[in-house]
mmCIF file of C-alpha atoms in Angstrom:
data_model
loop_
_atom_site.group_PDB
_atom_site.id
_atom_site.type_symbol
_atom_site.label_atom_id
_atom_site.label_comp_id
_atom_site.label_asym_id
_atom_site.label_seq_id
_atom_site.Cartn_x
_atom_site.Cartn_y
_atom_site.Cartn_z
ATOM 1 C CA MET A 560 85.504 39.915 -3.290
ATOM 2 C CA ILE A 561 88.787 42.132 -3.378
ATOM 3 C CA ASP A 562 91.324 40.345 -0.803
ATOM 4 C CA ILE A 563 91.897 42.950 2.399
ATOM 5 C CA ARG A 564 95.890 41.275 1.964
ATOM 6 C CA LEU A 565 96.081 42.288 -1.081
ATOM 7 C CA ILE A 566 95.380 45.652 -0.295
ATOM 8 C CA GLU A 567 97.160 46.067 2.766
ATOM 9 C CA GLU A 568 100.621 44.413 0.341
ATOM 10 C CA CYS A 569 99.776 48.130 -2.285
ATOM 11 C CA ARG A 570 98.922 50.449 0.415
ATOM 12 C CA ASN A 571 102.819 49.547 2.171
ATOM 13 C CA GLY A 572 105.189 50.155 -0.948
ATOM 14 C CA ASN A 573 104.753 47.167 -2.815
ATOM 15 C CA LEU A 574 103.225 47.340 -5.536
ATOM 16 C CA SER A 575 103.822 44.336 -7.406
ATOM 17 C CA ASN A 576 100.244 42.696 -6.983
ATOM 18 C CA PHE A 577 98.397 45.137 -8.004
ATOM 19 C CA ARG A 578 97.308 43.892 -11.353
ATOM 20 C CA LYS A 579 95.369 41.101 -8.423
ATOM 21 C CA VAL A 580 93.655 44.321 -7.270
ATOM 22 C CA VAL A 581 93.073 45.526 -10.158
ATOM 23 C CA GLU A 582 91.134 42.060 -11.586
ATOM 24 C CA ALA A 583 89.195 42.312 -8.589
ATOM 25 C CA SER A 584 87.932 46.329 -7.890
ATOM 26 C CA THR A 585 86.906 45.685 -11.751
ATOM 27 C CA PRO A 586 83.156 43.775 -11.563
ATOM 28 C CA PHE A 587 82.529 45.760 -8.320
ATOM 29 C CA ALA A 588 83.909 49.309 -9.665
ATOM 30 C CA PHE A 589 82.771 48.506 -13.449
ATOM 31 C CA SER A 590 79.321 47.979 -12.303
ATOM 32 C CA VAL A 591 78.578 51.404 -10.158
ATOM 33 C CA ALA A 592 80.417 53.082 -13.192
ATOM 34 C CA PHE A 593 77.479 51.598 -15.548
ATOM 35 C CA ARG A 594 74.600 52.249 -13.740
ATOM 36 C CA MET A 595 75.226 55.937 -12.844
ATOM 37 C CA LEU A 596 76.333 56.107 -16.632
ATOM 38 C CA GLY A 597 74.573 53.648 -19.209
ATOM 39 C CA ASP A 598 77.360 53.861 -21.379
ATOM 40 C CA GLU A 599 79.843 50.630 -21.813
ATOM 41 C CA ASP A 600 82.661 52.841 -22.786
ATOM 42 C CA LEU A 601 82.088 55.861 -20.501
ATOM 43 C CA ALA A 602 82.038 52.494 -17.911
ATOM 44 C CA LYS A 603 85.457 51.199 -19.060
ATOM 45 C CA ASP A 604 87.236 54.709 -19.788
ATOM 46 C CA VAL A 605 85.750 55.616 -15.714
ATOM 47 C CA VAL A 606 87.121 52.621 -14.257
ATOM 48 C CA GLN A 607 90.872 52.738 -15.655
ATOM 49 C CA GLU A 608 91.182 56.573 -14.480
ATOM 50 C CA SER A 609 90.039 55.518 -10.596
ATOM 51 C CA MET A 610 92.310 52.383 -11.422
ATOM 52 C CA VAL A 611 94.922 55.177 -12.373
ATOM 53 C CA ILE A 612 94.051 56.872 -9.155
ATOM 54 C CA ILE A 613 94.523 54.266 -6.599
ATOM 55 C CA TRP A 614 97.700 52.902 -7.964
ATOM 56 C CA LYS A 615 99.165 56.304 -7.103
ATOM 57 C CA LYS A 616 97.009 57.151 -3.247
ATOM 58 C CA ILE A 617 96.824 53.258 -2.276
ATOM 59 C CA GLY A 618 98.911 54.069 -0.087
ATOM 60 C CA SER A 619 97.038 57.185 1.753
ATOM 61 C CA ILE A 620 94.585 55.068 3.169
ATOM 62 C CA LYS A 621 93.517 54.881 5.977
ATOM 63 C CA SER A 622 93.135 51.411 6.989
ATOM 64 C CA PRO A 623 92.114 48.080 3.858
ATOM 65 C CA GLU A 624 89.066 47.635 5.454
ATOM 66 C CA VAL A 625 88.384 51.446 3.885
ATOM 67 C CA TYR A 626 89.014 50.408 0.547
ATOM 68 C CA LYS A 627 85.073 49.173 -1.071
ATOM 69 C CA THR A 628 83.839 53.189 -0.174
ATOM 70 C CA TRP A 629 87.312 54.495 -1.307
ATOM 71 C CA LEU A 630 87.582 52.601 -4.797
ATOM 72 C CA CYS A 631 83.707 53.867 -4.718
ATOM 73 C CA ARG A 632 83.676 56.510 -4.163
ATOM 74 C CA ILE A 633 86.590 57.981 -6.374
ATOM 75 C CA VAL A 634 84.312 56.245 -9.171
ATOM 76 C CA ILE A 635 81.158 57.917 -7.903
ATOM 77 C CA ASN A 636 82.467 61.459 -8.743
ATOM 78 C CA LYS A 637 84.293 60.443 -12.055
ATOM 79 C CA CYS A 638 80.578 59.719 -12.859
ATOM 80 C CA TYR A 639 79.675 62.975 -11.833
ATOM 81 C CA ASP A 640 81.975 64.578 -14.181
ATOM 82 C CA GLU A 641 81.078 62.647 -17.214
ATOM 83 C CA MET A 642 77.032 63.734 -15.851
ATOM 84 C CA ARG A 643 78.739 66.542 -16.060
ATOM 85 C CA ARG A 644 80.390 66.308 -19.304
ATOM 86 C CA LYS A 645 77.439 64.030 -21.393
ATOM 87 C CA LYS A 646 74.117 66.883 -19.757
ATOM 88 C CA ARG A 647 76.580 69.065 -22.102
ATOM 89 C CA ASN A 648 75.731 66.623 -25.189
ATOM 90 C CA PRO A 649 72.656 64.281 -23.782
ATOM 91 C CA GLU A 650 72.186 61.440 -25.939
ATOM 92 C CA TYR A 651 69.072 59.785 -24.910
ATOM 93 C CA SER A 652 67.004 57.394 -26.514
ATOM 94 C CA GLN A 653 64.045 54.893 -24.661
ATOM 95 C CA ASP A 654 63.201 52.071 -26.022
ATOM 96 C CA ASP A 655 60.235 49.736 -25.672
ATOM 97 C CA ALA A 656 61.596 46.570 -26.222
ATOM 98 C CA SER A 657 63.674 47.240 -22.884
ATOM 99 C CA TRP A 658 60.663 47.689 -20.912
ATOM 100 C CA SER A 659 58.699 44.769 -22.477
ATOM 101 C CA ARG A 660 61.806 42.785 -21.513
ATOM 102 C CA LEU A 661 61.726 43.423 -17.987
ATOM 103 C CA SER A 662 58.110 43.009 -17.828
ATOM 104 C CA GLU A 663 58.511 39.704 -19.195
ATOM 105 C CA ARG A 664 61.338 39.172 -16.416
ATOM 106 C CA ILE A 665 59.153 40.611 -13.881
ATOM 107 C CA GLU A 666 56.024 38.112 -15.029
ATOM 108 C CA ASP A 667 58.407 34.815 -15.387
ATOM 109 C CA ASN A 668 60.528 35.551 -11.488
ATOM 110 C CA THR A 669 63.274 33.992 -13.309
ATOM 111 C CA GLN A 670 66.819 34.828 -11.972
ATOM 112 C CA ASP A 671 67.896 35.965 -15.454
ATOM 113 C CA GLY A 672 69.379 39.088 -15.695
ATOM 114 C CA LEU A 673 69.119 41.879 -17.942
ATOM 115 C CA LYS A 674 70.944 42.675 -20.834
ATOM 116 C CA ASN A 675 73.910 46.005 -20.570
ATOM 117 C CA SER A 676 71.848 47.656 -23.194
ATOM 118 C CA GLU A 677 68.223 47.315 -21.237
ATOM 119 C CA ILE A 678 69.562 48.039 -17.175
ATOM 120 C CA ALA A 679 70.911 51.867 -19.105
ATOM 121 C CA VAL A 680 67.637 51.756 -21.150
ATOM 122 C CA ILE A 681 65.686 51.593 -17.411
ATOM 123 C CA ILE A 682 68.139 53.111 -14.873
ATOM 124 C CA SER A 683 68.488 55.677 -17.687
ATOM 125 C CA GLY A 684 64.178 56.191 -18.056
ATOM 126 C CA LEU A 685 63.465 55.735 -14.450
ATOM 127 C CA THR A 686 66.151 58.417 -12.715
ATOM 128 C CA GLU A 687 65.511 60.779 -15.401
ATOM 129 C CA SER A 688 64.304 63.831 -13.211
ATOM 130 C CA LEU A 689 66.957 62.870 -11.156
ATOM 131 C CA SER A 690 69.580 64.746 -9.456
ATOM 132 C CA PRO A 691 73.616 62.915 -10.293
ATOM 133 C CA LYS A 692 73.271 63.207 -6.220
ATOM 134 C CA GLN A 693 70.662 61.814 -6.129
ATOM 135 C CA LYS A 694 70.845 58.882 -8.841
ATOM 136 C CA ALA A 695 73.617 58.117 -6.383
ATOM 137 C CA VAL A 696 71.966 57.728 -3.626
ATOM 138 C CA PHE A 697 69.434 55.457 -4.834
ATOM 139 C CA ILE A 698 72.138 53.112 -6.941
ATOM 140 C CA LEU A 699 73.991 52.797 -3.461
ATOM 141 C CA SER A 700 71.434 51.822 -1.397
ATOM 142 C CA ASP A 701 69.055 50.081 -4.032
ATOM 143 C CA ILE A 702 70.205 48.682 -6.246
ATOM 144 C CA GLU A 703 74.270 48.036 -4.816
ATOM 145 C CA GLU A 704 73.000 47.517 -1.135
ATOM 146 C CA MET A 705 74.666 50.053 1.000
ATOM 147 C CA THR A 706 74.131 50.337 4.206
ATOM 148 C CA SER A 707 73.730 54.223 4.904
ATOM 149 C CA ASP A 708 77.080 54.421 6.503
ATOM 150 C CA GLU A 709 78.665 53.414 3.252
ATOM 151 C CA VAL A 710 76.971 55.781 1.212
ATOM 152 C CA ALA A 711 77.316 58.405 3.273
ATOM 153 C CA GLY A 712 80.779 57.923 3.122
ATOM 154 C CA ILE A 713 81.043 57.704 -0.157
ATOM 155 C CA THR A 714 78.701 60.464 -1.283
ATOM 156 C CA GLY A 715 79.978 62.367 1.797
ATOM 157 C CA MET A 716 76.586 63.212 2.287
ATOM 158 C CA SER A 717 75.308 63.193 6.099
ATOM 159 C CA LYS A 718 72.643 60.859 6.381
ATOM 160 C CA LEU A 719 69.717 63.107 7.036
ATOM 161 C CA THR A 720 70.210 64.208 3.515
ATOM 162 C CA ILE A 721 70.364 60.534 2.746
ATOM 163 C CA LYS A 722 67.820 59.860 3.604
ATOM 164 C CA ALA A 723 66.121 62.700 1.701
ATOM 165 C CA ASN A 724 67.874 61.944 -1.279
ATOM 166 C CA LEU A 725 66.176 58.397 -1.136
ATOM 167 C CA TYR A 726 62.646 59.738 -0.521
ATOM 168 C CA TYR A 727 62.875 62.006 -3.355
ATOM 169 C CA ALA A 728 64.301 59.149 -5.400
ATOM 170 C CA ARG A 729 61.952 56.908 -4.772
ATOM 171 C CA LYS A 730 59.308 58.727 -5.460
ATOM 172 C CA SER A 731 60.157 60.048 -8.712
ATOM 173 C CA ILE A 732 61.441 56.587 -9.308
ATOM 174 C CA ARG A 733 57.618 55.297 -8.618
ATOM 175 C CA THR A 734 56.153 57.757 -10.953
ATOM 176 C CA MET A 735 58.126 56.583 -13.729
ATOM 177 C CA LEU A 736 57.798 53.467 -13.080
ATOM 178 C CA GLN A 737 53.847 53.601 -13.233
ATOM 179 C CA LYS A 738 54.595 55.757 -17.258
ATOM 180 C CA TYR A 739 56.498 52.573 -18.130
ATOM 181 C CA LEU A 740 54.972 49.480 -17.417
ATOM 182 C CA MET B 130 49.875 51.802 -3.892
ATOM 183 C CA LYS B 131 50.224 48.259 -2.316
ATOM 184 C CA ALA B 132 50.349 46.764 -6.284
ATOM 185 C CA ASN B 133 52.868 50.238 -7.037
ATOM 186 C CA GLU B 134 55.179 49.327 -4.119
ATOM 187 C CA GLU B 135 54.913 45.835 -5.187
ATOM 188 C CA LYS B 136 56.069 46.713 -8.245
ATOM 189 C CA TYR B 137 58.587 48.809 -7.375
ATOM 190 C CA ARG B 138 59.800 45.920 -5.583
ATOM 191 C CA LYS B 139 60.038 44.016 -8.055
ATOM 192 C CA VAL B 140 61.819 45.519 -10.498
ATOM 193 C CA MET B 141 64.369 46.238 -8.202
ATOM 194 C CA GLU B 142 64.566 43.079 -7.670
ATOM 195 C CA VAL B 143 64.738 42.251 -11.276
ATOM 196 C CA LEU B 144 67.996 45.289 -11.520
ATOM 197 C CA LYS B 145 69.989 43.742 -8.682
ATOM 198 C CA LYS B 146 70.703 40.069 -9.994
ATOM 199 C CA SER B 147 71.422 42.089 -13.221
ATOM 200 C CA GLU B 148 74.938 42.911 -13.285
ATOM 201 C CA PRO B 149 76.280 44.901 -15.466
ATOM 202 C CA VAL B 150 79.241 42.679 -16.937
ATOM 203 C CA THR B 151 82.227 43.139 -19.979
ATOM 204 C CA ALA B 152 83.268 41.011 -21.383
ATOM 205 C CA SER B 153 86.439 43.218 -21.555
ATOM 206 C CA HIS B 154 87.821 43.118 -18.150
ATOM 207 C CA ASP B 155 91.628 42.062 -19.766
ATOM 208 C CA GLU B 156 90.920 45.540 -21.914
ATOM 209 C CA ILE B 157 90.782 47.082 -19.029
ATOM 210 C CA GLU B 158 93.163 45.599 -17.167
ATOM 211 C CA GLY B 159 96.020 45.814 -19.756
ATOM 212 C CA GLU B 160 94.289 50.070 -20.149
ATOM 213 C CA VAL B 161 95.290 50.023 -16.821
ATOM 214 C CA ILE B 162 98.480 48.540 -16.382
ATOM 215 C CA ASN B 163 100.203 50.143 -18.728
ATOM 216 C CA ARG B 164 99.908 54.072 -18.149
ATOM 217 C CA ILE B 165 100.683 52.352 -15.192
ATOM 218 C CA ASN B 166 103.751 51.627 -16.435
ATOM 219 C CA TYR B 167 103.687 54.119 -18.967
ATOM 220 C CA LEU B 168 103.758 56.442 -14.989
ATOM 221 C CA PRO B 169 106.045 54.970 -13.290
ATOM 222 C CA GLU B 170 109.277 56.776 -15.001
ATOM 223 C CA GLU B 171 108.129 60.667 -13.898
ATOM 224 C CA HIS B 172 106.730 59.870 -11.032
ATOM 225 C CA LYS B 173 109.703 57.071 -9.708
ATOM 226 C CA GLU B 174 112.076 59.782 -10.507
ATOM 227 C CA THR B 175 110.147 61.973 -9.155
ATOM 228 C CA PHE B 176 109.896 61.002 -6.330
ATOM 229 C CA SER B 177 113.701 59.313 -5.586
ATOM 230 C CA ILE B 178 115.418 62.853 -5.932
ATOM 231 C CA PHE B 179 112.362 64.222 -3.280
ATOM 232 C CA SER B 180 113.423 61.403 -1.470
ATOM 233 C CA PHE B 181 117.004 62.318 -1.907
ATOM 234 C CA LEU B 182 116.435 66.319 -0.537
ATOM 235 C CA PHE B 183 113.547 67.112 1.768
ATOM 236 C CA GLY B 184 112.914 62.983 3.224
ATOM 237 C CA TRP B 185 114.951 63.825 6.538
ATOM 238 C CA THR B 186 111.480 65.494 6.678
ATOM 239 C CA GLU B 187 109.038 63.139 7.451
ATOM 240 C CA ILE B 188 111.771 61.482 10.285
ATOM 241 C CA GLY B 189 109.525 62.258 13.643
ATOM 242 C CA TRP B 190 112.073 63.488 15.940
ATOM 243 C CA VAL B 191 113.323 66.176 13.253
ATOM 244 C CA ARG B 192 109.667 67.520 12.112
ATOM 245 C CA ARG B 193 109.181 67.460 15.760
ATOM 246 C CA SER B 194 112.348 69.716 16.807
ATOM 247 C CA LEU B 195 111.659 71.834 13.412
ATOM 248 C CA VAL B 196 108.602 72.849 14.813
ATOM 249 C CA THR B 197 109.956 73.675 17.787
ATOM 250 C CA ALA B 198 112.075 75.756 16.856
ATOM 251 C CA SER B 199 109.870 77.404 14.536
ATOM 252 C CA LEU B 200 108.155 78.445 17.505
ATOM 253 C CA PHE B 201 111.147 79.296 19.263
ATOM 254 C CA LEU B 202 112.164 81.675 16.345
ATOM 255 C CA VAL B 203 108.127 83.468 16.528
ATOM 256 C CA VAL B 204 108.587 84.320 20.323
ATOM 257 C CA ILE B 205 111.757 85.616 20.353
ATOM 258 C CA PHE B 206 110.780 87.686 16.912
ATOM 259 C CA VAL B 207 108.044 88.670 18.895
ATOM 260 C CA TYR B 208 109.883 89.415 21.950
ATOM 261 C CA GLN B 209 112.645 91.710 19.972
ATOM 262 C CA GLN B 210 109.689 93.385 18.559
ATOM 263 C CA SER B 211 107.725 94.582 21.860
ATOM 264 C CA VAL B 212 110.851 94.995 23.237
ATOM 265 C CA ILE B 213 111.581 97.486 19.754
ATOM 266 C CA VAL B 214 108.317 99.177 20.217
ATOM 267 C CA LYS B 215 108.550 100.569 23.875
ATOM 268 C CA GLN B 216 112.310 101.947 23.302
ATOM 269 C CA LEU B 217 110.683 103.445 20.759
ATOM 270 C CA ASN B 218 108.192 105.298 22.760
ATOM 271 C CA TRP B 219 110.334 105.561 24.753
ATOM 272 C CA LEU B 220 111.815 107.939 22.659
ATOM 273 C CA SER B 221 109.061 109.631 21.809
ATOM 274 C CA THR B 222 108.797 111.380 24.979
ATOM 275 C CA GLN B 223 112.424 112.696 24.910
ATOM 276 C CA ILE B 224 112.735 116.130 24.593
ATOM 277 C CA VAL B 225 113.997 116.495 20.808
ATOM 278 C CA VAL B 226 116.016 119.957 20.192
ATOM 279 C CA ASN B 227 116.216 122.280 17.503
ATOM 280 C CA SER B 228 117.999 124.899 17.988
ATOM 281 C CA GLU B 229 119.582 127.297 14.972
ATOM 282 C CA ARG B 230 121.843 128.771 18.304
ATOM 283 C CA PRO B 231 125.035 126.893 19.234
ATOM 284 C CA VAL B 232 124.691 126.066 22.142
ATOM 285 C CA ARG B 233 127.554 127.439 24.938
ATOM 286 C CA THR B 234 129.593 125.227 27.947
ATOM 287 C CA ILE B 235 127.450 124.626 31.256
ATOM 288 C CA SER B 236 129.732 126.919 34.174
ATOM 289 C CA SER B 237 127.176 125.502 36.476
ATOM 290 C CA ASP B 238 124.400 123.675 37.836
ATOM 291 C CA PHE B 239 122.191 126.301 37.677
ATOM 292 C CA SER B 240 123.734 128.046 34.230
ATOM 293 C CA GLY B 241 122.871 125.045 32.327
ATOM 294 C CA LYS B 242 119.455 124.470 34.160
ATOM 295 C CA LEU B 243 118.672 127.507 33.453
ATOM 296 C CA ARG B 244 120.169 127.129 29.180
ATOM 297 C CA PHE B 245 117.944 124.043 29.014
ATOM 298 C CA LEU B 246 114.899 124.773 29.769
ATOM 299 C CA ARG B 247 115.661 128.408 27.546
ATOM 300 C CA ILE B 248 116.174 125.626 24.671
ATOM 301 C CA SER B 249 113.294 123.306 25.755
ATOM 302 C CA GLY B 250 110.677 125.724 25.960
ATOM 303 C CA SER B 251 108.086 124.174 26.436
ATOM 304 C CA ARG B 252 108.594 120.895 26.112
ATOM 305 C CA VAL B 253 110.187 120.656 30.112
ATOM 306 C CA PRO B 254 107.484 119.013 31.935
ATOM 307 C CA GLN B 255 105.816 121.521 34.725
ATOM 308 C CA GLN B 256 106.415 119.604 37.397
ATOM 309 C CA GLY B 257 110.541 118.851 36.449
ATOM 310 C CA SER B 258 110.502 123.220 36.536
ATOM 311 C CA PRO B 259 112.712 125.115 39.529
ATOM 312 C CA VAL B 260 111.013 128.447 39.001
ATOM 313 C CA SER B 261 107.692 129.832 37.808
ATOM 314 C CA GLU B 262 107.300 130.304 34.067
ATOM 315 C CA LYS B 263 106.277 134.030 34.701
ATOM 316 C CA GLN B 264 110.088 134.249 36.857
ATOM 317 C CA LEU B 265 111.619 132.330 34.244
ATOM 318 C CA ASP B 266 110.528 134.976 31.833
ATOM 319 C CA MET B 267 111.709 137.662 34.078
ATOM 320 C CA LEU B 268 115.108 135.964 34.283
ATOM 321 C CA MET B 269 115.964 135.455 30.667
ATOM 322 C CA ASP B 270 115.279 138.765 29.260
ATOM 323 C CA ALA B 271 117.182 139.664 32.397
ATOM 324 C CA LEU B 272 120.751 137.513 30.756
ATOM 325 C CA ASP B 273 119.183 139.011 27.601
ATOM 326 C CA LYS B 274 120.377 142.425 28.632
ATOM 327 C CA LEU B 275 123.363 140.984 30.360
ATOM 328 C CA GLN B 276 124.485 139.775 27.271
ATOM 329 C CA ALA B 277 123.785 142.778 25.389
ATOM 330 C CA ASP B 278 125.494 145.058 27.467
ATOM 331 C CA TYR B 279 128.672 142.627 27.940
ATOM 332 C CA ASP B 280 128.948 142.947 23.963
ATOM 333 C CA ASN B 281 128.051 146.224 24.674
ATOM 334 C CA LEU B 282 131.424 146.784 27.273
ATOM 335 C CA SER B 283 133.657 144.343 24.623
ATOM 336 C CA LYS B 284 133.402 146.034 21.748
ATOM 337 C CA ILE B 285 133.972 149.181 23.288
ATOM 338 C CA ILE B 286 136.751 147.922 25.377
ATOM 339 C CA GLU B 287 137.984 146.712 21.651
ATOM 340 C CA GLU B 288 138.091 150.205 20.206
ATOM 341 C CA ASN B 289 139.892 151.651 22.658
ATOM 342 C CA PRO B 290 143.199 149.935 22.858
ATOM 343 C CA GLU B 291 144.015 152.394 25.638
ATOM 344 C CA LEU B 292 141.156 151.878 28.198
ATOM 345 C CA LYS B 293 142.295 148.181 26.834
ATOM 346 C CA GLU B 294 145.413 147.627 27.982
ATOM 347 C CA MET B 295 144.546 149.702 31.869
ATOM 348 C CA ILE B 296 141.411 146.857 32.374
ATOM 349 C CA GLU B 297 144.447 144.591 31.329
ATOM 350 C CA LYS B 298 146.743 145.832 33.607
ATOM 351 C CA LYS B 299 144.348 146.483 35.924
ATOM 352 C CA LEU B 300 143.063 142.614 35.584
ATOM 353 C CA ASN B 301 146.640 141.310 36.660
ATOM 354 C CA GLU B 302 147.488 143.559 39.564
ATOM 355 C CA LYS B 303 144.170 141.755 41.419
ATOM 356 C CA ASN B 304 144.976 138.276 39.561
ATOM 357 C CA TYR B 305 141.998 138.165 38.368
ATOM 358 C CA ILE B 306 141.562 136.152 35.287
ATOM 359 C CA LYS B 307 139.627 137.127 32.115
ATOM 360 C CA VAL B 308 136.951 135.609 31.060
ATOM 361 C CA LYS B 309 135.221 135.124 28.377
ATOM 362 C CA LEU B 310 131.482 134.550 27.740
#
């Protein structure tokens, strides 16, 4: 995914290859931000702001190996900010077509993925009763397939808290699945 | 229950496969690079001025020396304060002489002690006193009476020139030295 040598160079002050770091980091950062926020424009803003922060502070990371965790932590924190802002002006609309498409995908078992708009509707529908932290734990653990250590490093929660939040999130999502599917 | 688990697993599979994509990766990168290019002017300038002025504090041995020096100064400060407090405590135990009556020349060790005891009053510690309090009072009364008699006698002599002349003559004859109390 991201070349460790590039990160090491940037960490040592040689930022001439930072464009390559941005290029390599954007898909992952966008994926996390979009799954968290369900809005393409907001996700792009979050990615941009996160990359600027990374450019400023890349010299302060302990080792290039922790770059992915660090990037994800910045993105998640930016998403929390956006979610707090969004909470004041909620824009939420459920679309039956997206759920039908999901049902089709489950039955067909095809390799085709869903569109961005469908992903947004489904994730926001499934996680509507979750807190931002529970949503983050669910997305990072069950969708991004990160280990509990990685999730702990990103969210700053203990493993026990992560386990509890994930249990609650899964339970809530199963209930939502019964409602929508 | 099992069907529910299966449904959850399948939905997660679909969501994992459905990676959110953006057609505007280039737009995000361009925006990030623009922001970065806009930022460095002040960032770099500030950095260079700071590094010029305070860069030397980053040198290891300078840092250690400064820490040592500051610790040394703290120790000296604490020592000085303790010495000052000790001196103040010592001074507060000393006698304060506050008398309107002028202190006359101490002619002998014994009379000096007496005068000292008289003007110092109760501040003199009991164990330092050579006589009892009652004896001291008697002595003081006798001294006061003697002083008053001497003053009266001097006045009588001054008022009578013949008597004064006679006394001076007698004193000169016996080589006595006139002592003024």
